[in-house]
């Protein structure tokens, strides 16, 4: 293989470094002891049982699911339509529009979070769960547009013209040719939005109050107090969700897509 | 990626020919009979509705499609506007209300305070150090990922990249708390060597350590497409001309990958500069970054004016760096940035 041994050693170390916290959290969640430890003392599922019986954790988890669902539900139409429009129509200020749509990435999260917190405060939306989902959608929207745009770019415009040629109107062409063809991109984007909203921390922290904490905020608040193994069990839920999302992404679009040059 | 022959033949779409530009005579017989299924009628109805859209406004269709996304981002801008407004009003601590009239007092207070500059220095130093270490680790990782001939190894490296990316910052910092604690694995290993125990948590180097782990996937994802775009033949050509592998790397690969390296550096630097969770969890309150300072202004001292002013300064700094990146890489960067 090309490259010196040093190079490959560094790469292997970096890989181990990346995996370490996830593995530690997974391992620690199975401890039989009363304090969190890695390697775990013995093996038990008691902390998972603890998680299932805790109403606070269950509530936080359900709210996180709600946040992720709202975020995805808003992102799918908004992102898909925008990506199709950008790829299929000529805009006079296309560059300016793209720069504008990239603002959620160029504005730091703390800026977006504080801004939305002040705005939602003025609109009296703080204290509900769905605005957190809406905020998560805003800050991650470029991911959705990007995922769908990749699919639209791969769709031959001739197919749409062929449909029109066979007598399909514009709405039919869009619903029966364009949408199904970009569906993998839409699903991949939706998956990204869902998992990122499930994990979303900083903006949630700014937008929730004591009654509406989401799961990452709950974990954050708890580790500042006492570190108990039930948190490791909760964290394992995130690890599992991430693993499932990666598996699905790989099946849908293939992870190799991230290695492709533009 | 898209399967071109997956859908169009699947058919019913090509059946009912009632587009506004098609004359009714050329279509199949309309109106009734079991030969005309419900789904076709539904489509006809949608098509009819679409035809109601005035032809003069056909140029507006694209804007209508774009509108929801534009509106969502507008929320962000609106929020920044509210914040800018708040940053110009001073907090009156007798009534806990922001003043009626505008002044630059909050900015003067922020820029005149030692705490602000100490925190800014800490954040900037972290951004520099974390960026350098991240690039040093990301380059071999991305290189291995794009150059390996084993599809399985490539997939493993990709999964290793995405797993932490999808797990979130809090859980990862929690993992480090377990390892680096007074009784954690790291101190046990040190103890076995006859060293320690060391107090590792809540120290500045530990915050940097956690940040490097958090930023590494971003750096690799920015770098990998740039490396993948360099044909391996170029490297082999350099080597057949007598360059050793390190020389080929230094004189051929790294210069060609420079745009990717710069993009990765800028992304890691901005994300580090504005990070909140890692300094909050691994720093234990004594290693605050600017974002933590902002949080304290809002949630400890309840000074929305000063907090807004600092946030705006930080946002300006971060957005400028990101803007430089976009200007340098062109907007085609949407794809590359999206892979972040």
XYZ file of C-alpha atoms in Angstrom:
602
model
C 0.000 0.000 0.000
C 1.066 3.520 -0.775
C 2.321 5.664 2.056
C 4.771 5.185 4.886
C 4.066 3.152 7.996
C 3.903 6.346 10.011
C 1.058 7.539 7.866
C -0.986 4.399 8.354
C -0.245 4.357 12.077
C -1.561 7.895 12.456
C -4.682 6.987 10.465
C -5.286 3.941 12.669
C -4.789 5.997 15.831
C -7.185 8.647 14.553
C -9.785 5.956 13.868
C -9.401 4.553 17.384
C -9.583 8.082 18.815
C -12.846 8.701 16.944
C -14.430 5.473 18.098
C -13.299 5.650 21.744
C -16.107 7.651 23.397
C -18.876 5.666 21.703
C -17.326 2.354 22.733
C -16.722 3.552 26.279
C -20.313 4.726 26.653
C -21.633 1.447 25.273
C -19.387 -0.575 27.557
C -20.092 1.471 30.671
C -23.837 1.119 30.200
C -23.655 -2.608 30.980
C -21.994 -2.223 34.341
C -23.466 -4.037 37.308
C -21.950 -1.596 39.782
C -23.411 1.598 41.173
C -20.885 3.981 39.718
C -20.100 4.541 36.106
C -16.903 2.758 35.134
C -15.041 1.575 32.113
C -14.228 -1.274 31.849
C -17.598 -2.088 33.474
C -17.880 -4.092 36.671
C -19.702 -7.251 35.754
C -22.543 -7.321 33.288
C -26.145 -6.354 33.785
C -28.991 -4.633 32.057
C -30.219 -2.995 35.254
C -29.417 0.531 34.078
C -31.449 -0.015 30.952
C -34.327 -1.063 33.163
C -33.756 2.098 35.174
C -33.989 4.183 32.011
C -37.235 2.541 30.952
C -38.810 3.177 34.352
C -37.739 6.810 34.638
C -40.516 9.160 33.627
C -38.130 12.112 33.292
C -35.963 10.252 30.793
C -38.936 8.868 28.912
C -40.437 12.326 28.649
C -37.183 13.815 27.406
C -36.806 11.050 24.849
C -40.365 11.540 23.557
C -39.798 15.288 23.279
C -36.605 14.681 21.315
C -38.551 12.432 18.977
C -41.139 15.180 18.571
C -38.420 17.733 17.809
C -36.894 15.406 15.214
C -40.304 14.666 13.675
C -41.242 18.351 13.362
C -37.831 19.177 11.918
C -38.057 16.403 9.325
C -41.669 17.137 8.425
C -40.842 20.773 7.692
C -37.526 20.052 5.989
C -38.816 17.475 3.490
C -41.121 19.778 1.489
C -39.048 22.950 1.968
C -35.723 21.341 1.095
C -36.990 19.181 -1.751
C -38.837 21.980 -3.536
C -35.905 24.351 -3.122
C -33.413 21.829 -4.473
C -35.623 21.004 -7.472
C -36.189 24.694 -8.186
C -32.481 25.508 -7.988
C -31.485 22.600 -10.208
C -34.237 22.922 -12.809
C -34.817 26.664 -13.218
C -32.469 29.457 -13.998
C -32.437 32.215 -11.418
C -30.987 35.565 -12.213
C -29.352 35.800 -8.806
C -28.561 32.127 -8.375
C -25.307 32.770 -6.495
C -26.931 35.187 -4.072
C -29.767 32.706 -3.443
C -27.324 29.894 -2.710
C -25.312 32.088 -0.371
C -28.531 33.042 1.388
C -29.599 29.409 1.732
C -26.171 28.590 3.161
C -26.579 31.156 5.951
C -27.529 28.476 8.514
C -24.009 27.075 8.056
C -22.149 30.372 7.944
C -23.825 31.857 11.021
C -22.355 30.163 14.120
C -24.798 28.019 16.094
C -24.606 30.252 19.142
C -25.645 33.202 16.965
C -28.557 31.327 15.380
C -29.583 29.935 18.746
C -29.586 33.230 20.627
C -31.301 34.994 17.707
C -34.076 32.396 17.514
C -34.396 32.418 21.286
C -34.981 36.191 21.312
C -37.316 35.968 18.313
C -39.377 33.098 19.728
C -39.459 34.952 23.023
C -40.996 37.991 21.355
C -43.477 35.773 19.495
C -44.314 33.997 22.783
C -43.388 30.592 21.379
C -40.927 29.571 24.085
C -42.050 26.703 26.276
C -43.554 24.634 23.475
C -41.686 21.738 21.880
C -42.438 22.289 18.201
C -40.507 25.583 17.901
C -37.385 23.635 18.883
C -38.043 21.346 15.911
C -38.556 24.334 13.654
C -35.259 25.826 14.860
C -33.455 22.522 14.282
C -34.880 22.533 10.759
C -33.633 26.061 10.073
C -30.076 25.427 11.248
C -29.707 22.135 9.335
C -31.691 22.994 6.186
C -28.617 23.114 3.868
C -28.100 19.390 4.527
C -31.566 18.631 3.177
C -31.137 20.833 0.102
C -27.717 19.376 -0.531
C -28.941 15.768 -0.318
C -31.836 16.361 -2.715
C -29.735 18.501 -5.071
C -27.306 15.599 -5.445
C -30.236 13.437 -6.616
C -31.687 16.064 -8.957
C -28.308 16.575 -10.576
C -28.202 12.845 -11.254
C -31.610 12.939 -12.968
C -31.487 13.289 -16.725
C -33.753 16.209 -17.737
C -34.561 14.217 -20.895
C -36.745 11.946 -18.761
C -38.942 14.850 -17.739
C -39.087 16.072 -21.313
C -40.003 12.582 -22.471
C -42.886 12.512 -20.013
C -44.092 15.888 -21.240
C -43.731 14.648 -24.791
C -45.963 11.687 -24.014
C -48.630 14.107 -22.882
C -48.034 14.456 -19.143
C -48.727 17.923 -17.804
C -46.258 19.751 -15.592
C -47.863 18.602 -12.345
C -47.942 14.974 -13.498
C -44.368 15.139 -14.673
C -43.319 16.518 -11.325
C -45.324 14.036 -9.247
C -44.702 10.898 -11.281
C -41.269 11.412 -12.804
C -39.257 14.025 -10.924
C -40.280 13.155 -7.362
C -39.793 9.381 -7.595
C -36.415 9.905 -9.241
C -35.184 12.164 -6.454
C -36.751 10.026 -3.715
C -33.436 8.468 -2.556
C -32.007 11.944 -2.018
C -35.141 13.018 -0.173
C -35.018 9.989 2.110
C -31.292 10.419 2.756
C -31.803 14.102 3.537
C -34.754 13.338 5.794
C -32.659 10.787 7.653
C -29.868 13.325 8.168
C -32.333 15.924 9.413
C -33.965 13.454 11.792
C -30.758 12.219 13.382
C -29.244 15.703 13.634
C -32.414 17.048 15.271
C -32.458 14.087 17.668
C -28.922 15.042 18.742
C -29.366 18.793 18.549
C -28.012 20.286 21.745
C -27.051 23.957 21.848
C -30.119 25.420 20.161
C -32.357 23.131 22.243
C -30.579 24.231 25.410
C -31.380 27.847 24.576
C -35.003 27.218 23.600
C -36.259 24.785 26.250
C -37.374 25.370 29.799
C -37.419 22.950 32.723
C -40.638 21.306 31.496
C -39.569 20.812 27.903
C -35.982 19.507 28.116
C -34.964 17.287 25.235
C -32.811 14.204 25.738
C -29.391 15.779 24.952
C -30.207 18.691 27.268
C -31.292 16.236 29.966
C -28.014 14.340 29.655
C -26.108 17.626 29.798
C -27.933 18.813 32.898
C -27.423 15.445 34.591
C -23.695 15.129 33.957
C -23.235 18.510 35.546
C -24.812 17.090 38.692
C -24.074 13.405 39.332
C -22.752 10.956 36.793
C -24.737 7.765 37.149
C -24.639 4.729 34.831
C -28.211 5.289 33.649
C -26.844 8.141 31.561
C -24.541 5.691 29.840
C -27.583 3.585 29.014
C -29.344 6.655 27.612
C -26.269 7.553 25.613
C -26.236 4.060 24.176
C -29.617 4.877 22.654
C -27.904 7.660 20.717
C -25.123 5.319 19.630
C -27.675 2.786 18.392
C -29.712 5.455 16.585
C -26.538 6.704 14.918
C -25.565 3.190 13.852
C -29.037 2.593 12.401
C -28.906 5.900 10.523
C -25.497 5.106 9.044
C -26.671 1.675 7.949
C -29.733 3.189 6.281
C -27.718 5.964 4.621
C -25.289 3.429 3.265
C -28.137 1.360 1.829
C -29.857 4.411 0.352
C -27.111 6.456 -1.242
C -23.889 4.686 -0.284
C -21.465 6.348 2.114
C -18.938 6.653 -0.726
C -20.933 9.621 -2.005
C -19.145 11.740 0.596
C -15.818 10.986 -1.048
C -16.872 12.254 -4.441
C -15.438 15.513 -5.612
C -17.926 18.058 -6.846
C -27.229 7.175 -8.080
C -30.662 7.724 -9.446
C -31.940 4.764 -11.300
C -33.039 6.264 -14.577
C -35.366 3.503 -15.677
C -36.919 2.959 -12.287
C -40.002 5.048 -12.678
C -41.169 6.563 -15.899
C -42.562 3.316 -17.302
C -44.465 2.598 -14.153
C -46.998 4.211 -16.064
C -50.220 5.689 -15.026
C -48.541 9.029 -15.383
C -48.269 8.625 -19.086
C -51.858 7.522 -19.438
C -54.135 10.451 -18.843
C -53.180 13.042 -21.349
C -54.698 16.202 -20.072
C -51.919 18.647 -19.721
C -52.929 22.199 -20.411
C -50.841 22.165 -23.562
C -52.474 18.952 -24.871
C -55.747 19.261 -26.687
C -58.484 17.092 -25.230
C -59.042 15.278 -28.533
C -55.681 13.586 -28.474
C -56.226 12.145 -25.019
C -57.982 8.871 -24.258
C -61.726 8.934 -23.878
C -62.618 10.896 -20.811
C -65.305 10.736 -18.248
C -66.389 7.535 -16.674
C -66.131 3.896 -17.366
C -64.068 1.586 -15.220
C -61.222 1.974 -17.713
C -60.478 5.350 -16.219
C -59.161 4.652 -12.724
C -59.478 6.941 -9.774
C -55.771 7.754 -9.638
C -55.985 9.155 -13.159
C -58.921 11.333 -12.241
C -57.032 12.552 -9.242
C -54.082 13.445 -11.444
C -56.414 15.182 -13.881
C -57.789 17.227 -11.029
C -54.290 18.209 -9.918
C -53.390 19.025 -13.481
C -56.544 21.098 -13.765
C -55.588 22.983 -10.646
C -52.091 23.501 -12.025
C -53.624 24.863 -15.211
C -55.468 27.459 -13.153
C -52.094 29.026 -12.378
C -52.053 32.060 -14.654
C -49.709 31.586 -17.588
C -48.405 35.086 -17.080
C -47.168 34.067 -13.641
C -45.339 30.955 -14.876
C -42.081 32.672 -13.960
C -43.332 32.739 -10.392
C -43.497 28.949 -10.148
C -39.825 28.622 -9.374
C -40.087 31.283 -6.697
C -43.109 29.515 -5.218
C -41.069 26.320 -4.976
C -38.217 28.187 -3.332
C -40.417 30.189 -0.965
C -40.619 27.769 2.008
C -36.837 27.415 2.213
C -36.374 31.169 1.855
C -38.917 31.726 4.625
C -37.162 29.301 6.990
C -33.830 31.047 6.549
C -35.635 34.376 6.955
C -36.506 33.262 10.517
C -32.786 33.088 11.187
C -32.195 36.577 9.787
C -35.168 37.907 11.721
C -33.680 36.451 14.894
C -30.345 38.090 14.149
C -32.212 41.364 13.614
C -33.919 41.082 16.999
C -30.522 40.329 18.512
C -28.887 43.327 16.832
C -31.660 45.510 18.205
C -31.202 44.127 21.724
C -27.448 44.621 21.519
C -28.004 48.370 21.121
C -30.137 48.656 24.248
C -28.738 48.707 27.762
C -30.190 46.511 30.482
C -31.659 48.437 33.372
C -31.032 46.221 36.377
C -33.657 47.933 38.509
C -36.494 46.958 36.212
C -34.816 44.201 34.175
C -35.909 45.897 30.981
C -33.890 46.977 28.001
C -33.601 50.722 27.494
C -35.801 52.557 25.006
C -33.053 54.285 23.097
C -30.099 52.915 21.183
C -26.475 53.284 22.221
C -23.204 51.466 21.712
C -22.743 51.078 25.457
C -22.927 47.267 25.386
C -20.192 47.036 22.783
C -18.032 49.440 24.769
C -18.572 47.335 27.891
C -17.809 44.078 26.094
C -14.658 45.358 24.425
C -13.532 47.101 27.591
C -13.832 44.088 29.861
C -10.866 41.930 30.752
C -13.035 38.832 31.016
C -14.117 39.232 27.408
C -10.563 39.440 26.125
C -9.331 36.584 28.307
C -12.142 34.402 26.979
C -11.560 35.549 23.417
C -7.868 34.730 23.695
C -8.674 31.291 25.097
C -11.120 30.587 22.251
C -8.762 31.868 19.548
C -5.814 29.892 20.888
C -8.011 26.788 20.974
C -9.123 27.417 17.389
C -5.502 27.617 16.238
C -4.246 24.580 18.161
C -7.252 22.373 17.395
C -7.086 23.265 13.697
C -3.435 22.289 13.403
C -3.832 18.997 15.278
C -7.034 18.183 13.374
C -5.390 18.690 9.996
C -2.406 16.582 11.042
C -4.764 13.731 11.960
C -7.326 14.278 9.209
C -4.845 14.163 6.352
C -3.615 10.603 6.985
C -7.183 9.494 7.698
C -8.601 10.999 4.517
C -5.626 9.777 2.521
C -6.033 6.224 3.801
C -9.771 6.372 3.114
C -9.451 7.561 -0.482
C -6.370 5.515 -1.436
C -7.027 2.126 0.100
C -7.829 -0.654 -2.352
C -9.894 -2.520 0.201
C -13.550 -1.558 -0.054
C -14.115 -2.993 3.399
C -11.451 -0.817 5.008
C -12.868 2.237 3.249
C -16.323 1.481 4.588
C -14.947 0.913 8.062
C -13.182 4.282 7.981
C -16.359 5.958 6.703
C -18.473 4.417 9.448
C -15.822 5.465 11.974
C -16.306 8.993 10.690
C -20.085 9.092 10.710
C -20.706 7.320 13.991
C -19.281 10.143 16.142
C -20.782 12.718 13.803
C -24.263 11.317 14.425
C -23.878 10.758 18.143
C -23.733 14.367 19.183
C -21.400 16.363 21.301
C -22.881 15.779 24.723
C -22.682 12.003 24.569
C -19.119 12.134 23.294
C -18.021 14.502 26.031
C -19.739 12.165 28.499
C -17.627 9.299 27.149
C -14.487 11.320 27.854
C -15.711 12.121 31.361
C -15.806 8.378 32.047
C -12.337 7.734 30.618
C -10.543 10.761 32.017
C -12.096 10.924 35.487
C -10.075 10.519 38.682
C -10.856 6.780 38.709
C -11.147 6.441 34.964
C -9.383 4.186 32.523
C -6.659 6.720 31.716
C -5.625 7.148 35.335
C -5.753 3.390 35.921
C -3.389 2.888 32.997
C -1.109 5.577 34.367
C -1.300 3.942 37.774
C -0.221 0.629 36.289
C 2.842 2.426 34.943
C 3.496 3.850 38.372
C 2.379 7.336 37.422
C -0.401 9.622 38.444
C -3.168 9.872 39.290
C -3.432 13.091 37.339
C -6.288 15.485 37.505
C -7.259 15.573 33.868
C -10.826 16.801 33.871
C -11.623 20.487 33.789
C -8.228 21.415 32.362
C -7.619 23.436 29.242
C -5.633 20.699 27.409
C -8.497 18.269 28.025
C -10.939 20.712 26.436
C -8.646 20.891 23.396
C -8.435 17.094 23.350
C -12.220 16.784 23.316
C -12.502 19.460 20.639
C -10.025 17.688 18.360
C -12.087 14.520 18.617
C -15.262 16.475 17.894
C -13.859 18.383 14.896
C -11.950 15.533 13.257
C -14.898 14.173 11.219
C -15.607 17.663 9.826
C -11.979 18.035 8.768
C -11.869 14.606 7.121
C -15.161 15.180 5.290
C -13.907 18.497 3.923
C -10.580 17.031 2.919
C -11.601 13.670 1.447
C -13.227 14.974 -1.783
C -10.131 17.100 -2.490
C -7.870 14.069 -2.092
C -10.199 11.829 -4.078
C -9.993 14.298 -6.967
C -6.212 13.846 -7.264
C -5.587 10.933 -9.614
C -3.256 8.328 -8.197
C -1.391 8.361 -11.533
C -0.104 11.826 -10.697
C 1.542 10.459 -7.605
C 2.913 7.481 -9.478
C 4.268 9.776 -12.159
C 6.140 11.768 -9.524
C 7.516 8.574 -8.068
C 8.581 7.180 -11.419
C 10.437 10.446 -11.957
C 12.432 9.578 -8.892
C 10.566 11.336 -6.095
C 10.328 9.357 -2.889
C 6.831 8.961 -1.442
C 7.308 11.734 1.158
C 8.644 14.055 -1.545
C 5.742 13.255 -3.854
C 3.420 13.952 -0.943
C 5.049 17.249 -0.101
C 5.485 18.584 -3.622
C 2.542 17.062 -5.473
C -0.298 15.853 -3.261
C -0.354 18.570 -0.613
C -0.214 21.492 -3.090
C -2.995 19.899 -5.124
C -5.095 19.315 -2.021
C -4.504 22.828 -0.708
C -8.050 24.137 -1.351
C -9.435 21.198 0.632
C -6.923 21.773 3.415
C -7.815 25.457 3.631
C -11.531 24.709 3.650
C -11.069 22.107 6.384
C -8.950 24.522 8.427
C -11.494 27.339 8.196
C -14.424 25.092 9.107
C -12.627 23.595 12.103
C -11.402 27.017 13.234
C -14.869 28.622 13.139
C -16.594 25.670 14.782
C -13.973 25.613 17.547
C -14.049 29.365 18.079
C -17.818 29.296 18.596
C -18.132 25.981 20.444
C -20.165 25.695 23.613
C -20.656 22.103 24.763
C -17.079 20.841 24.971
C -15.698 23.709 27.097
C -18.850 23.575 29.220
C -18.616 19.830 29.941
C -14.893 19.082 29.852
C -13.848 22.555 31.040
C -16.011 22.503 34.131
C -16.769 26.229 34.130
C -13.162 27.377 34.448
C -12.247 27.116 30.775
C -15.104 29.021 29.186
C -15.121 29.982 25.526
C -16.969 32.943 24.052
C -20.192 30.985 23.572
C -20.167 30.071 27.267
C -19.665 33.729 28.116
C -22.709 34.554 26.004
C -24.757 31.868 27.735
C -23.833 33.252 31.152
C -24.871 36.764 30.116
C -28.338 35.495 29.289
C -28.891 32.847 31.929
C -26.771 33.956 34.914
C -26.627 37.748 34.904
C -29.719 38.176 32.696
C -28.013 40.892 30.669
C -29.658 40.374 27.290
C -28.093 43.562 25.914
C -24.494 42.659 26.662
C -25.102 39.024 25.691
C -26.520 40.100 22.344
C -23.559 42.386 21.705
C -21.029 39.600 22.349
C -23.062 37.127 20.267
C -23.148 39.568 17.390
C -19.386 40.106 17.537
C -18.855 36.347 17.585
C -21.362 35.824 14.764
C -19.629 38.485 12.694
C -16.242 36.842 13.239
C -17.553 33.377 12.393
C -19.558 34.483 9.379
C -16.620 36.450 7.978
C -14.384 33.400 8.098
C -17.081 31.243 6.494
C -17.707 33.952 3.890
C -14.011 34.009 2.979
C -14.196 30.269 2.550
C -17.235 30.474 0.294
C -15.743 33.299 -1.756
C -12.552 31.306 -2.214
C -14.197 28.007 -3.021
C -17.149 29.369 -4.993
C -20.706 28.451 -4.231
C -20.093 25.021 -5.709
C -18.949 24.545 -2.145
C -22.594 23.889 -1.247
C -21.903 20.235 -1.919
C -18.625 20.222 -0.050
C -20.004 22.241 2.820
C -23.024 20.017 2.870
C -20.789 17.060 3.466
C -19.637 18.723 6.650
